[in-house]
Amino acid sequence: MARAVTSYVASLFGSEELADCVVIFCQAQSDVAKAPPAKRRKKAGAGQQNGPAPPIGDPLPAHRLTLFGGSARLRSQAERWTLEQTAGGSKPELRVPLGSPEDLPHALSALRFLYTGKVDGSSAAQLLQVRRQAAYLLVEGCVEACDTALLDRIAGDLVPQQAGGTARSSGSSPLAPVAELFACRHLLPDAAESGGDTATEVVMRLCRVQLVLHSRAIAASQGTANASGDLGDLLAWAFGDVPSLLCNPGARAQMLRLPVAAMEALLGSDSFATDDEAMVLLVLAQWREANKAPFASACDRLCRLVRLSQLTEDYLHDTLPHIPWFPLSAAEHAFLRQHVSSAGQAKKRQALEAAAAGLYDTTSPWYAAGARPCGRSDLNRRYDWYVDQEDLEKGLAAPQAAIRLTGRFDTGDKRLVSRGLEWFPSIRAKATDEMAGVFIHALAPAALCLPESVERIRLASTSVRVVVCRWAGEGDGSWVEAYSKKYLREEYCTEVGGGLGVPSALPLAKALAAGAPGGDGVSQLRRWSEYLHDDTLLGSLTFV
């Protein structure tokens, strides 16, 4: 389009010139179209008024040609106007409900985009609020433009790293845009909003990139005293809770690149949520594996940030003392157990701490820190689980051998983590069995470097749902559940290194008699055909 035309169209925004409709902004009520969600804001008495919705601001002269082409919601409203309603010369009135008067400038910005193709927003909060209004009004291209502007704002002058080079960012602080977004994080779109799940993940990934690149310098400027303060809160928000972090390969890889100062801030943050303190120890173990030299120089500082007194009793007693790289002597481990057992006995604890004065630091997080926030954000997130047909065929090739199919998750990992352990499902059967079993297993993470020579009996439990699917057929074209089992940690447990499940979970087709057509090795695979499609067997695991 010619520059003169685009400039002229932009000048028509809010102008009476050629205007053939009016946009009226009004307070959302229960009897009008639902407004976009005003996050963290609830108006007293909302939805209890009767009569016309009260207007907000002045009517906006508008142009149906522009609105029709750019907003599906406003076009739908305009098309409902009848010839009788416009016969008297009145212009169609298009009503836009708002959650509050504070939403008006953001709704205006979303409509201005229809005329200018440009996003108004001088801050992350403004961009997110304009995005929300644009998503509600179905303004074509505006949501994507807001997302792009937000990413550009976070990236700043970030440039691709050259070999041996570094990324740079201008401004007083390269993490200022990340901190700005953190301050308005409640405005980030959720999965229910247009493109919200993808947009938020991309934004968070870029925030983590900036934190990896610049957290060392920021920590140095803050000083050790504030290491678990502002920077720690930023890191805990950007990387999320421990279980979800360790189940997300992308975020986990970024965490492994954090410098020592950032790991100190993250581990020391009171905002770093988990389902079990053993998971925090696992984060440190995985970071140690990828950063042997930096860990060696900061071993004591980092390990001191694990809240040992918050470990479960069996982990504290039977796992912690066998981690070879963790700097806890046998004598202090024995004292720590006494200290933990004195919870609720003020005089006994006071006496223990007095006796340990000058020997053990009972003010350190090992002893004194409270429990972290409890939670994992991927609860009820279905992790799809795949087994290749080729693996099944290999198992069937040895009729006397037991088939054990473990597969991989949609994240690319073979195991997921919960409560300090690795978990994975399996399908087991012998080639001649009429039923296949479905099991869930728990393993001690290899990153802990626990010696195999130590005989330990430890039970494990988590709350999880295991599913195996069958193909519904080409007509239905979808997978449906063939088997489902929920395990609640209050009701089930298994030995670490073992598993629990149902040996007769999946009925298999009957084998053909020897010598019958198809009664060869192919018939063994046919027995599993109900659970196979596109050379894949599908299941899922969901933490609940």
Short mmCIF file of C-alpha atoms in Angstrom, two decimals, residues 380 440 462-467 483-489 491-492 500 542-544:
data_model
loop_
_atom_site.label_atom_id
_atom_site.label_comp_id
_atom_site.label_asym_id
_atom_site.label_seq_id
_atom_site.Cartn_x
_atom_site.Cartn_y
_atom_site.Cartn_z
CA ASN A 380 -1.83 -32.41 35.87
CA ILE A 440 5.83 -47.48 37.52
CA THR A 462 4.63 -40.04 44.59
CA SER A 463 1.19 -39.20 43.26
CA VAL A 464 1.02 -40.08 39.60
CA ARG A 465 -1.36 -41.35 36.93
CA VAL A 466 -0.12 -43.85 34.35
CA VAL A 467 -1.97 -44.38 31.07
CA TYR A 483 -5.49 -48.68 30.73
CA SER A 484 -5.25 -46.09 33.48
CA LYS A 485 -4.04 -46.32 37.06
CA LYS A 486 -3.64 -43.56 39.64
CA TYR A 487 -1.15 -43.98 42.47
CA LEU A 488 -1.45 -41.68 45.48
CA ARG A 489 1.59 -41.34 47.70
CA GLU A 491 -1.66 -45.22 49.59
CA TYR A 492 1.18 -46.73 47.55
CA LEU A 500 4.77 -51.47 41.35
CA THR A 542 0.84 -37.25 34.87
CA PHE A 543 1.82 -36.03 38.32
CA VAL A 544 -1.32 -35.37 40.34
#
